[in-house]
Backbone as JSON, one array per atom type, in Angstrom:
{
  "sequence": "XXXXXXXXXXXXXXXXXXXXXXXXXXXXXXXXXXXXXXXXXXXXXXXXXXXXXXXXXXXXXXXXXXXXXXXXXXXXXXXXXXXXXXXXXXXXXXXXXXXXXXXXXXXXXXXXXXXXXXXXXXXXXXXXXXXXXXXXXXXXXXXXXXXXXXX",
  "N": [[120.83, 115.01, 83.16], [118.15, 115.91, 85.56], [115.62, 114.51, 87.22], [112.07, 116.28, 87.76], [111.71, 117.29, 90.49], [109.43, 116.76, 92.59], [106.37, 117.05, 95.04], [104.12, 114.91, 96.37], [101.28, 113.06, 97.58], [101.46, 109.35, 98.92], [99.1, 106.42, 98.32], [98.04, 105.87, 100.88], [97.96, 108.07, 101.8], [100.57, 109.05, 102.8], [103.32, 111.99, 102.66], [104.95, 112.21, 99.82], [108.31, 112.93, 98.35], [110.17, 113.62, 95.36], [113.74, 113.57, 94.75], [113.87, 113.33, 97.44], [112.59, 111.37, 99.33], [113.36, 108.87, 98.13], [114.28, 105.45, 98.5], [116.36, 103.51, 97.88], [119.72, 102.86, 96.09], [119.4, 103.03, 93.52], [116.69, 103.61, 91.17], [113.76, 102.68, 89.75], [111.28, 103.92, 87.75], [107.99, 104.15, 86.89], [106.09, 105.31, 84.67], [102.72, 105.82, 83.78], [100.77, 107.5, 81.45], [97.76, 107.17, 80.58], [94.94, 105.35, 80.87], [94.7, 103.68, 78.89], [96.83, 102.6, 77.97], [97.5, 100.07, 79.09], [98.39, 97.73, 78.65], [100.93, 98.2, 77.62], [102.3, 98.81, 80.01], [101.64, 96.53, 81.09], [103.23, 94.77, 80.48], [105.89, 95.6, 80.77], [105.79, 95.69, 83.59], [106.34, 93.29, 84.66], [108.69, 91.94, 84.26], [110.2, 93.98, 85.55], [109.04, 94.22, 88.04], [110.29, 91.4, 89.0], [113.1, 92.26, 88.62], [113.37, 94.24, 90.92], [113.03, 92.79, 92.93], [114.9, 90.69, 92.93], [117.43, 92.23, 93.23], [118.85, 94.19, 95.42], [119.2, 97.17, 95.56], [117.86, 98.81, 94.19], [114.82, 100.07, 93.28], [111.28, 100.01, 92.96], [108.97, 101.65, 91.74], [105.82, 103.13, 90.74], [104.35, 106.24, 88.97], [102.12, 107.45, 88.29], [100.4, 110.18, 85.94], [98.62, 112.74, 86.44], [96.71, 115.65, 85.58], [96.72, 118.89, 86.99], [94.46, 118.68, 90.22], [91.49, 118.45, 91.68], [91.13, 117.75, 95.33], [88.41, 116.24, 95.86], [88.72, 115.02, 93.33], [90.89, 113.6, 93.37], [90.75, 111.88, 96.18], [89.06, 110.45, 94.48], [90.59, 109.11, 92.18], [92.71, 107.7, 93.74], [91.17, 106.03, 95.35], [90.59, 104.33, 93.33], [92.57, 103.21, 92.27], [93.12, 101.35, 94.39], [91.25, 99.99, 94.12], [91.57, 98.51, 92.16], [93.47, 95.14, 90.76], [95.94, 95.21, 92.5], [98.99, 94.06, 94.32], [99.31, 94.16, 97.62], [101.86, 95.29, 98.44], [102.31, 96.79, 96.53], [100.54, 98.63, 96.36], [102.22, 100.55, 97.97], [103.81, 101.67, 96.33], [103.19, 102.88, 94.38], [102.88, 106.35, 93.87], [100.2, 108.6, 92.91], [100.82, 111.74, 90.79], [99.91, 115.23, 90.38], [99.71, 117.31, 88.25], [101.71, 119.71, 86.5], [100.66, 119.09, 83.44], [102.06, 119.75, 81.28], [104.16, 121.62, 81.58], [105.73, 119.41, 83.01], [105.96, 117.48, 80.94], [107.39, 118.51, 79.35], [109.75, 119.27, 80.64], [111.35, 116.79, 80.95], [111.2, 115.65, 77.86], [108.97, 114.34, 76.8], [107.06, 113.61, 74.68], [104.91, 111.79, 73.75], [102.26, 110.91, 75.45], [100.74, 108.92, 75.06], [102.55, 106.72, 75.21], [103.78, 104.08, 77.82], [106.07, 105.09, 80.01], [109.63, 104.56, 81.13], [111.95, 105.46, 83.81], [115.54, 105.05, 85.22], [116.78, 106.27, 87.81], [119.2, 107.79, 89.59], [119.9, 108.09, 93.69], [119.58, 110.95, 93.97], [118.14, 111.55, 91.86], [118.52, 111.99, 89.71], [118.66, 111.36, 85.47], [119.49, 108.18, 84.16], [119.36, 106.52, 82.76], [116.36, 105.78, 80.2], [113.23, 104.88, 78.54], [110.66, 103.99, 76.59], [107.44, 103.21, 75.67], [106.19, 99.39, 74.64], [107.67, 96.66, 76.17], [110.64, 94.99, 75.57], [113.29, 92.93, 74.74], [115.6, 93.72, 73.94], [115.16, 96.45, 75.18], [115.42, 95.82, 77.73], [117.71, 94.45, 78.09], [119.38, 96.71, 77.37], [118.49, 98.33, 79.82], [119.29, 96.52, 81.81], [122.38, 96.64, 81.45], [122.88, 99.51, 82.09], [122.16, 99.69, 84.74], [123.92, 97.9, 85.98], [126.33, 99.08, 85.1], [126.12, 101.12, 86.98], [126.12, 100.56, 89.61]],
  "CA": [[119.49, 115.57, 83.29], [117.45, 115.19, 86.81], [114.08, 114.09, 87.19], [111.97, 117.11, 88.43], [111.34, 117.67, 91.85], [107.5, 116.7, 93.0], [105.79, 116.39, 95.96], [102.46, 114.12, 96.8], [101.37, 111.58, 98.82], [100.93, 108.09, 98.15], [98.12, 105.9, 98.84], [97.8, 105.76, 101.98], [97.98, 109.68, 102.13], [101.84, 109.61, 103.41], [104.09, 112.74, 101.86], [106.28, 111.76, 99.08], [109.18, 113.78, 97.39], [111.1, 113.24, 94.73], [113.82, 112.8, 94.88], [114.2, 113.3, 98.97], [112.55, 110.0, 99.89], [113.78, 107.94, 97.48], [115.07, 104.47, 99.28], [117.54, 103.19, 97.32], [120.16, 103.79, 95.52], [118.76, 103.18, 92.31], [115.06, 103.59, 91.47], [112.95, 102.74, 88.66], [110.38, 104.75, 87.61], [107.39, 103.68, 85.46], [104.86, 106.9, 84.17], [101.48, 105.83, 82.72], [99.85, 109.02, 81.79], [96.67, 106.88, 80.56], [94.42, 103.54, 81.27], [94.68, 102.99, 77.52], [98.32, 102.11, 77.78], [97.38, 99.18, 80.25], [99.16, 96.84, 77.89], [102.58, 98.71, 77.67], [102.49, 98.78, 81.4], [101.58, 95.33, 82.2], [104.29, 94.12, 79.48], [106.93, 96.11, 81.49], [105.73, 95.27, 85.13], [106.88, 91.69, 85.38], [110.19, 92.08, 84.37], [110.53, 95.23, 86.51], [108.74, 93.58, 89.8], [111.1, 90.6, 88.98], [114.35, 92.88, 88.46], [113.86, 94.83, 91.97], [113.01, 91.89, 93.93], [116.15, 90.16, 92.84], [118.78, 93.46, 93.12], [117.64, 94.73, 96.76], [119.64, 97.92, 95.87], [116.8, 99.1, 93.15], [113.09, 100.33, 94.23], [110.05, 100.12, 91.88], [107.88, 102.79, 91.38], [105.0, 103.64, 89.96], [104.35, 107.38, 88.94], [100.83, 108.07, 87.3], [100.61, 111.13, 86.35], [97.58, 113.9, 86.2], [96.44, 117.33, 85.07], [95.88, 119.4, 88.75], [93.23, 118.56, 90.15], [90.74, 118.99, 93.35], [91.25, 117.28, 96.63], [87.67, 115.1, 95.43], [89.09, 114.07, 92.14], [92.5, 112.8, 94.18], [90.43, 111.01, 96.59], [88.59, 109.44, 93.68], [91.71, 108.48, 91.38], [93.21, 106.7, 94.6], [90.25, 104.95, 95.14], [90.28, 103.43, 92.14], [93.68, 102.54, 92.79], [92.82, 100.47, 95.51], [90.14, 98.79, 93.93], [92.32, 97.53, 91.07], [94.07, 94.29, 90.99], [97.63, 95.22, 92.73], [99.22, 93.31, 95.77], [99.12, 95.33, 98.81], [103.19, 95.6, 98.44], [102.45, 96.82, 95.31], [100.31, 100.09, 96.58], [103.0, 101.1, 98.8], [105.26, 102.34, 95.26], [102.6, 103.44, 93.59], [102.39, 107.72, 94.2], [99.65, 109.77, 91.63], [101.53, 112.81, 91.31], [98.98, 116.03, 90.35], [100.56, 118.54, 88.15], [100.6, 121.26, 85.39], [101.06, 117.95, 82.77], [102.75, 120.46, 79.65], [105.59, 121.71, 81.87], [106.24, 118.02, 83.15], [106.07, 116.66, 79.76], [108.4, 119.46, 78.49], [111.18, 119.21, 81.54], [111.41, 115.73, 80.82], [111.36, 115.48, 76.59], [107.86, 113.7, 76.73], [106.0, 113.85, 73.15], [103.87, 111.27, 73.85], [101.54, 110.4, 76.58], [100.42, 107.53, 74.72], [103.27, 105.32, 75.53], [104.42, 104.47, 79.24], [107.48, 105.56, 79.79], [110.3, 104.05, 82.33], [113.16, 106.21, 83.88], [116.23, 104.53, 85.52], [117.09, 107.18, 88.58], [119.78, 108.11, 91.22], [118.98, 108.37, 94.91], [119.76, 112.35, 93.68], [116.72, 111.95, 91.03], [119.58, 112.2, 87.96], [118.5, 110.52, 85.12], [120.49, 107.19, 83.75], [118.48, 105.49, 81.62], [115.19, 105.85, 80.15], [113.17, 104.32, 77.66], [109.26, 104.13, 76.97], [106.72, 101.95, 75.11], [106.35, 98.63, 74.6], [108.67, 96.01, 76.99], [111.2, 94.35, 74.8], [114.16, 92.11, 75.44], [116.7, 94.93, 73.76], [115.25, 97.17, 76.0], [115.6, 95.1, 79.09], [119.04, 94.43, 78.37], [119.83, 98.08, 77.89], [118.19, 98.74, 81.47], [120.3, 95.83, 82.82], [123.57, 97.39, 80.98], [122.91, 100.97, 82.63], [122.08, 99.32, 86.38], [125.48, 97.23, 86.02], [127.37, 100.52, 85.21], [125.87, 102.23, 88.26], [126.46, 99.39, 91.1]],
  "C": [[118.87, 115.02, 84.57], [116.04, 115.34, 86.48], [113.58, 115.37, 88.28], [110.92, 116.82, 89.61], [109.54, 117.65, 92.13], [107.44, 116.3, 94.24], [104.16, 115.88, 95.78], [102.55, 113.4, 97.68], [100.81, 110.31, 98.1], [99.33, 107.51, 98.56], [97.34, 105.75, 99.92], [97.94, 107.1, 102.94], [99.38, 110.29, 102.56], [102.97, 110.49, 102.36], [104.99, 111.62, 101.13], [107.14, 112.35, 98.43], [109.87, 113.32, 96.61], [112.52, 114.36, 94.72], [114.27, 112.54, 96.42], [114.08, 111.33, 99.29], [112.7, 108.85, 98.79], [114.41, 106.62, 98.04], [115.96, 103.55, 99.1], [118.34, 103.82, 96.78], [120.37, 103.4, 93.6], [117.51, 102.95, 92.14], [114.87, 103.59, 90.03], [111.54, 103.08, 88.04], [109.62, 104.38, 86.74], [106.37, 105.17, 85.7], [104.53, 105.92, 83.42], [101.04, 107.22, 82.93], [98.58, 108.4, 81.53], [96.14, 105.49, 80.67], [94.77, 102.89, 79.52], [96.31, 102.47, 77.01], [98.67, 100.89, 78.7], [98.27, 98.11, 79.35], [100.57, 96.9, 77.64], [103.02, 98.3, 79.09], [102.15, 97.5, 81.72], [102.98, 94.58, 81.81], [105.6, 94.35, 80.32], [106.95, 95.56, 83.09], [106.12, 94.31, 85.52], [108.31, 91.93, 85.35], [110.99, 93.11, 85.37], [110.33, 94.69, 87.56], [110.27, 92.45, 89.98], [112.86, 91.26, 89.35], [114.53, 93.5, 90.03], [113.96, 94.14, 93.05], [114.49, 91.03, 93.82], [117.37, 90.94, 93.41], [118.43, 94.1, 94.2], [118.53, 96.17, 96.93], [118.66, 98.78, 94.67], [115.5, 98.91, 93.85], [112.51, 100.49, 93.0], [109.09, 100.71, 92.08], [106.52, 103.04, 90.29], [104.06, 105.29, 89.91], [102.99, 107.58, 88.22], [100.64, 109.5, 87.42], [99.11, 111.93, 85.77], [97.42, 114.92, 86.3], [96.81, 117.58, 86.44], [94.85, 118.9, 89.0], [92.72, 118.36, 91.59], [90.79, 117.78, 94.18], [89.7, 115.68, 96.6], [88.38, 114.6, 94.5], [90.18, 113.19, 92.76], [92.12, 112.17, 94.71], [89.77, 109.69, 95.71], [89.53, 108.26, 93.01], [92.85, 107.27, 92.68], [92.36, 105.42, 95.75], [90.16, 103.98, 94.32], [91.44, 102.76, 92.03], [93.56, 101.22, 93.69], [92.1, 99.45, 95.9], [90.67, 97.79, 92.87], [93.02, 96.43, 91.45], [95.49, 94.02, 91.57], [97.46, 94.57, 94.26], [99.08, 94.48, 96.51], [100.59, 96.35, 98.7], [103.18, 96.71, 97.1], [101.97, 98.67, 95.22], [101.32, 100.96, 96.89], [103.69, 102.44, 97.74], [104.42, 103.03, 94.17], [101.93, 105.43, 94.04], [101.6, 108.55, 92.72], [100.54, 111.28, 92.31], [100.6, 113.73, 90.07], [99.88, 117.26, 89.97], [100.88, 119.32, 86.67], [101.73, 119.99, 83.93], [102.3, 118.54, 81.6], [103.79, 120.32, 80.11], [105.89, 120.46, 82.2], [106.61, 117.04, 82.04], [107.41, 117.21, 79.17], [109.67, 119.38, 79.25], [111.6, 117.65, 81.02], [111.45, 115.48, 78.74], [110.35, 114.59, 76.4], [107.37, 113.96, 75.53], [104.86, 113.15, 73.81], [103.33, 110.23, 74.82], [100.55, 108.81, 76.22], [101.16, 106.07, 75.49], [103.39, 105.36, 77.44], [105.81, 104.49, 79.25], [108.28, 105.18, 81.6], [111.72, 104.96, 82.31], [113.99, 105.05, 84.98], [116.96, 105.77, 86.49], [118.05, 107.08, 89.8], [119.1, 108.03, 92.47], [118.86, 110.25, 94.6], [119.07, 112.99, 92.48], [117.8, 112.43, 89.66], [118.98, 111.27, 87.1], [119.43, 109.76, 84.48], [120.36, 106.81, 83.0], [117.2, 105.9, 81.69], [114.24, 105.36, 78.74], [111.36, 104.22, 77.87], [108.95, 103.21, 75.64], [106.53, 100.4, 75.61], [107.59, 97.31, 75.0], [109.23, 95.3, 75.82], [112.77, 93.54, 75.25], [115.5, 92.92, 75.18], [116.34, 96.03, 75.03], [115.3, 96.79, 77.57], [116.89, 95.0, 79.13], [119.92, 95.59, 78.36], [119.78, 98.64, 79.29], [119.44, 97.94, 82.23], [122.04, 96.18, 82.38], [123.8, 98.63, 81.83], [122.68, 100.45, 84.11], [123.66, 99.07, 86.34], [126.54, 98.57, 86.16], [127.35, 101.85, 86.49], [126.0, 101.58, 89.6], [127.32, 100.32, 91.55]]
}
C-alpha cells in the first residue's frame, strides 16, 4: 500500500511533495489530526527524535493534517506552529498538509482521528509499517523490527 501523494509547503512556505522530496531512504511519519491527542504525540516523539538522530538513514516527520482551508486559516495554523515549543530543527519536518480529510482517512484505513497515528515509509512513499495511539515498548520494537528488515 503507498502513502498518498500530497503537495504543501512547510513552514517556512517551501513546496513539499510526498513522496518526491522525501530525503531518505526511510521516513517516519507521525499524523496528529487533533491538539487533544498532545499526549499520544509527545509519548511517541522522544523515542522517534531519538531513533532518527541515531540511524542517519531515517527522516522524521511531522504531518498534521486539516480539512481545506483558506490561504488566512494556513497562515494562521503555521503561526501557531511557530509559536509552540519545538526546536528550530524541529520546524524544518514539520509540513500541515490541507486536504479533503474523508478521502485521506479512507485511502489510508484511518477510523480514528482521535489517536496519532505513525507510518514507517519508503523513499517511493510505500507503506512498511504503521501503527497509531499511544507509544509503547511492543510497539517500538515492532518499528525497530520493520526498519532492520528494510536497511
Amino acid at each position: 500500500m503507498k502513502f498518498p501523494r500530497l503537495k504543501s509547503k512547510d513552514l517556512k512556505n517551501i513546496p513539499f511533495s510526498i513522496p518526491n522530496n522525501f530525503s531518505k531512504n526511510l521516513n517516519i511519519i507521525i499524523i496528529p489530526f487533533k491538539k487533544s491527542i498532545l499526549s499520544n504525540l509527545t509519548s511517541w516523539r522522544s523515542f522517534l527524535r531519538t531513533l532518527s538522530t541515531e540511524l542517519s538513514f531515517i527522516a522524521l516527520y511531522e504531518f498534521p493534517i486539516y480539512s481545506n482551508a483558506s490561504k488566512i486559516k494556513e497562515t494562521i495554523i503555521k503561526g501557531k506552529f511557530k509559536q509552540n515549543e519545538y526546536q528550530k530543527s524541529e520546524l524544518d519536518n514539520i509540513i500541515p498538509f490541507y486536504v479533503n480529510k474523508r478521502r485521506f482517512k479512507n485511502n489510508l484505513a484511518i477510523l480514528d482521528e482521535k489517536e496519532v497515528h505513525i507510518f514507517l515509509l519508503n523513499r517511493e512513499g510505500e507503506i512498511l509499517w504503521r501503527s497509531y495511539g499511544k507509544y509503547n515498548l511492543d510497539k517500538a520494537q515492532d518499528l525497530k523490527r520493520k526498519i532492520i528488515e528494510n536497511i
